[in-house]
Short mmCIF file of C-alpha atoms and ligand atoms in Angstrom, two decimals:
data_model
loop_
_atom_site.label_atom_id
_atom_site.label_comp_id
_atom_site.label_asym_id
_atom_site.label_seq_id
_atom_site.Cartn_x
_atom_site.Cartn_y
_atom_site.Cartn_z
CA UNK A 1 131.39 125.45 115.93
CA UNK A 2 131.48 122.39 113.71
CA UNK A 3 131.02 119.00 115.34
CA UNK A 4 132.53 115.89 113.78
CA UNK A 5 130.74 112.55 113.72
CA UNK A 6 133.53 110.16 112.79
CA UNK A 7 133.17 106.57 111.63
CA UNK A 8 135.83 104.80 113.65
CA UNK A 9 136.70 101.16 113.06
CA UNK A 10 140.06 101.09 114.82
CA UNK A 11 141.67 100.60 111.41
CA UNK A 12 144.45 102.52 109.73
CA UNK A 13 142.25 104.84 107.66
CA UNK A 14 139.80 105.91 110.35
CA UNK A 15 142.52 106.32 112.98
CA UNK A 16 144.43 108.58 110.59
CA UNK A 17 141.18 110.42 109.89
CA UNK A 18 140.74 111.07 113.60
CA UNK A 19 144.28 112.44 113.84
CA UNK A 20 143.68 114.56 110.72
CA UNK A 21 140.55 116.14 112.21
CA UNK A 22 142.06 116.64 115.66
CA UNK A 23 144.54 119.07 114.10
CA UNK A 24 141.69 121.57 113.72
CA UNK A 25 140.36 121.26 117.23
CA UNK A 26 143.28 122.14 119.50
CA UNK A 27 142.41 120.49 122.80
CA UNK A 28 138.65 120.55 122.26
CA UNK A 29 137.64 116.86 122.19
CA UNK A 30 134.01 117.73 122.92
CA UNK A 31 133.35 118.32 119.22
CA UNK A 32 134.31 114.72 118.33
CA UNK A 33 131.63 112.02 118.26
CA UNK A 34 133.22 108.70 117.35
CA UNK A 35 130.84 106.08 116.00
CA UNK A 36 131.53 102.35 115.76
CA UNK A 37 129.25 100.09 113.77
CA UNK A 38 128.80 96.52 114.90
CA UNK A 39 127.36 94.92 111.78
CA UNK A 40 128.25 91.28 112.18
CA UNK A 41 131.63 91.36 110.47
CA UNK A 42 134.17 88.69 111.33
CA UNK A 43 136.57 91.29 112.71
CA UNK A 44 134.11 93.53 114.59
CA UNK A 45 135.05 92.39 118.10
CA UNK A 46 138.77 93.01 117.51
CA UNK A 47 137.95 96.52 116.35
CA UNK A 48 136.51 97.31 119.77
CA UNK A 49 139.87 96.89 121.50
CA UNK A 50 141.65 98.93 118.83
CA UNK A 51 139.13 101.74 119.10
CA UNK A 52 139.45 101.85 122.90
CA UNK A 53 143.24 102.08 122.59
CA UNK A 54 143.09 104.76 119.90
CA UNK A 55 140.61 106.88 121.86
CA UNK A 56 142.76 106.62 124.99
CA UNK A 57 145.85 107.59 122.98
CA UNK A 58 144.14 110.75 121.75
CA UNK A 59 142.64 111.65 125.13
CA UNK A 60 139.03 111.07 124.10
CA UNK A 61 136.94 109.60 126.89
CA UNK A 62 135.49 106.24 125.90
CA UNK A 63 131.98 107.28 126.92
CA UNK A 64 131.90 109.60 123.88
CA UNK A 65 131.89 106.54 121.62
CA UNK A 66 128.54 105.59 120.10
CA UNK A 67 128.37 101.89 119.34
CA UNK A 68 125.62 101.15 116.85
CA UNK A 69 124.40 97.55 116.65
CA UNK A 70 123.32 96.52 113.17
CA UNK A 71 123.94 92.77 113.29
CA UNK A 72 120.26 92.05 112.69
CA UNK A 73 120.11 94.39 109.69
CA UNK A 74 123.23 92.99 108.06
CA UNK A 75 122.23 89.37 108.66
CA UNK A 76 120.16 89.96 105.51
CA UNK A 77 123.17 90.98 103.42
CA UNK A 78 125.57 88.71 101.55
CA UNK A 79 129.32 89.24 102.00
CA UNK A 80 132.30 87.12 102.99
CA UNK A 81 133.22 89.92 105.40
CA UNK A 82 130.24 88.96 107.54
CA UNK A 83 130.10 86.08 110.00
CA UNK A 84 127.23 84.71 107.94
CA UNK A 85 129.38 84.73 104.77
CA UNK A 86 132.06 82.46 103.33
CA UNK A 87 135.82 82.47 103.79
CA UNK A 88 137.72 85.75 103.55
CA UNK A 89 139.63 85.65 100.24
CA UNK A 90 143.40 85.98 100.31
CA UNK A 91 145.47 87.91 97.81
CA UNK A 92 146.01 91.37 96.34
CA UNK A 93 143.44 93.94 97.42
CA UNK A 94 142.42 94.75 93.85
CA UNK A 95 142.00 91.11 92.82
CA UNK A 96 138.58 90.13 91.48
CA UNK A 97 138.06 87.76 94.40
CA UNK A 98 137.99 90.74 96.79
CA UNK A 99 134.53 91.66 95.48
CA UNK A 100 133.29 88.97 97.86
CA UNK A 101 134.15 91.38 100.68
CA UNK A 102 131.79 94.11 99.46
CA UNK A 103 129.06 94.58 102.08
CA UNK A 104 125.82 95.60 100.34
CA UNK A 105 124.42 98.89 101.56
CA UNK A 106 127.14 99.45 104.14
CA UNK A 107 128.20 103.06 103.63
CA UNK A 108 124.68 104.11 102.60
CA UNK A 109 123.33 102.79 105.90
CA UNK A 110 126.27 104.02 107.98
CA UNK A 111 126.12 107.53 106.55
CA UNK A 112 122.37 107.76 107.09
CA UNK A 113 122.79 106.89 110.76
CA UNK A 114 125.74 109.23 111.19
CA UNK A 115 123.77 112.03 109.55
CA UNK A 116 120.97 111.44 112.05
CA UNK A 117 123.42 111.58 114.96
CA UNK A 118 125.01 114.74 113.51
CA UNK A 119 121.61 116.36 113.01
CA UNK A 120 120.82 115.66 116.67
CA UNK A 121 123.86 117.54 117.98
CA UNK A 122 123.07 120.94 119.42
CA UNK A 123 125.12 123.01 116.98
CA UNK A 124 124.72 124.96 113.74
CA UNK A 125 126.87 122.77 111.56
CA UNK A 126 127.99 119.17 111.80
CA UNK A 127 130.06 116.90 109.64
CA UNK A 128 129.92 113.21 108.86
CA UNK A 129 133.57 112.20 108.48
CA UNK A 130 134.67 109.06 106.65
CA UNK A 131 138.07 107.52 105.96
CA UNK A 132 137.22 106.30 102.46
CA UNK A 133 140.16 106.62 100.07
CA UNK A 134 141.16 106.22 96.44
CA UNK A 135 142.36 102.64 96.92
CA UNK A 136 138.84 101.55 97.85
CA UNK A 137 137.35 102.74 94.59
CA UNK A 138 138.17 99.74 92.43
CA UNK A 139 136.24 97.23 94.51
CA UNK A 140 133.79 99.15 96.70
CA UNK A 141 131.17 101.22 94.82
CA UNK A 142 130.06 102.97 98.03
CA UNK A 143 133.56 104.43 98.47
CA UNK A 144 133.69 106.15 95.06
CA UNK A 145 133.47 109.89 94.53
CA UNK A 146 130.16 109.60 92.68
CA UNK A 147 128.53 107.87 95.62
CA UNK A 148 130.03 110.14 98.30
CA UNK A 149 129.03 113.30 96.39
CA UNK A 150 125.54 111.97 95.87
CA UNK A 151 125.20 110.92 99.52
CA UNK A 152 126.31 114.37 100.63
CA UNK A 153 123.61 116.01 98.52
CA UNK A 154 121.02 113.68 100.02
CA UNK A 155 122.22 114.40 103.55
CA UNK A 156 122.26 118.16 102.93
CA UNK A 157 118.65 117.96 101.76
CA UNK A 158 117.53 115.74 104.59
CA UNK A 159 119.13 117.91 107.30
CA UNK A 160 118.20 121.34 105.90
CA UNK A 161 121.89 121.94 105.07
CA UNK A 162 123.08 121.40 108.63
CA UNK A 163 125.11 118.24 108.01
CA UNK A 164 127.96 117.98 105.51
CA UNK A 165 130.12 115.05 104.47
CA UNK A 166 133.87 115.21 105.01
CA UNK A 167 135.93 112.52 103.25
CA UNK A 168 139.42 114.14 103.27
CA UNK A 169 141.18 111.02 101.93
CA UNK A 170 138.90 110.53 98.93
CA UNK A 171 141.78 111.46 96.60
CA UNK A 172 144.52 109.97 98.79
CA UNK A 173 145.77 106.48 98.18
CA UNK A 174 146.74 104.26 101.10
CA UNK A 175 150.41 105.12 100.66
CA UNK A 176 149.74 108.82 101.08
CA UNK A 177 147.61 108.12 104.16
CA UNK A 178 150.40 106.07 105.73
CA UNK A 179 152.96 108.74 104.91
CA UNK A 180 150.86 111.51 106.42
CA UNK A 181 150.04 109.38 109.45
CA UNK A 182 153.62 108.38 110.10
CA UNK A 183 154.79 112.00 109.83
CA UNK A 184 152.09 112.91 112.34
CA UNK A 185 152.75 110.15 114.85
CA UNK A 186 149.54 108.19 114.30
CA UNK A 187 149.83 105.13 116.61
CA UNK A 188 149.49 102.42 113.96
CA UNK A 189 150.58 99.75 116.41
CA UNK A 190 147.23 100.17 118.17
CA UNK A 191 145.12 99.72 115.04
CA UNK A 192 143.30 96.73 113.58
CA UNK A 193 143.05 96.12 109.84
CA UNK A 194 142.69 92.38 109.18
CA UNK A 195 139.34 91.10 107.91
CA UNK A 196 139.68 87.67 109.50
CA UNK A 197 138.21 86.34 112.71
CA UNK A 198 141.51 86.01 114.56
CA UNK A 199 143.43 88.22 117.00
CA UNK A 200 146.69 88.47 115.02
CA UNK A 201 146.62 90.02 111.55
CA UNK A 202 146.84 87.31 108.88
CA UNK A 203 148.88 89.35 106.40
CA UNK A 204 147.13 87.61 103.48
CA UNK A 205 143.66 89.09 103.18
CA UNK A 206 143.18 92.09 100.89
CA UNK A 207 143.05 94.49 103.79
CA UNK A 208 146.32 93.27 105.32
CA UNK A 209 147.96 93.18 101.89
CA UNK A 210 147.00 96.74 101.05
CA UNK A 211 148.34 97.93 104.37
CA UNK A 212 151.63 96.01 104.10
CA UNK A 213 152.15 97.33 100.57
CA UNK A 214 151.44 100.90 101.65
CA UNK A 215 154.08 100.81 104.38
CA UNK A 216 156.61 99.01 102.17
CA UNK A 217 156.17 101.54 99.36
CA UNK A 218 157.17 104.32 101.76
CA UNK A 219 160.22 102.43 103.04
CA UNK A 220 158.44 101.99 106.38
CA UNK A 221 157.81 98.93 108.51
CA UNK A 222 154.29 98.39 109.78
CA UNK A 223 154.61 98.09 113.59
CA UNK A 224 151.74 95.59 113.70
CA UNK A 225 152.32 91.89 114.30
CA UNK A 226 151.43 89.70 111.29
CA UNK A 227 151.38 85.96 110.62
CA UNK A 228 152.94 86.70 107.24
CA UNK A 229 154.43 89.87 105.76
CA UNK A 230 154.85 88.63 102.19
CA UNK A 231 153.29 90.96 99.63
CA UNK A 232 151.36 88.85 97.13
CA UNK A 233 151.20 89.61 93.38
CA UNK A 234 148.08 91.24 91.94
CA UNK A 235 147.31 88.07 89.97
CA UNK A 236 148.57 84.55 90.67
CA UNK A 237 151.52 83.50 88.44
CA UNK A 238 150.27 82.42 85.00
CA UNK A 239 146.85 84.00 85.42
CA UNK A 240 147.47 86.80 82.90
ZN1 ZN B 301 144.28 89.84 107.22
#
């Protein structure tokens, strides 16, 4: 029986991923291994609460969660997403300024650790599941198909073909994820998306903007509380 090691951040994508995978498992939660990475991001601590709520909602005992501490490792990396980095940029999620939020080595390191956890499970076949999606491709090189396919080959080789990579949203955009999730009762009110170091979602960072736009495009209202719900243009007026 396949076991699923799932990268869970408490965000919209990974929560939908969990719901997507649970469809295959009936009531068997024992094949789910949620993993949360603490890597020194500004929003890491808020993710913890969201993850706890999401796990409770889906009837997964919190003790199944593996929390991996990588603050020391990522203190060497440069990104505005990290506590050691500069201000989180505001604006459209595909704006050039959002490249400041790329975290060097993130998915490469995360997937390596998840593959190790998956390889350690007492089963014949395990899967590393990620919520990466099409909307990430423009800015984040470690979310693109080329990288994911290459990482899967590396993981297959390193685990003697025991561990596979499962990125079901790789060809979904955020809108499609939100539509699927809403149709399947994903509890988006429990999730955490904002990149900033504050409890209430700002509504202005790229992550909040992408989420607000995805809901709006489907004629849906995001149940989350925001400081601002205005959808910003891709480029500031007069910039093009
Ligand atoms: Zn935000």
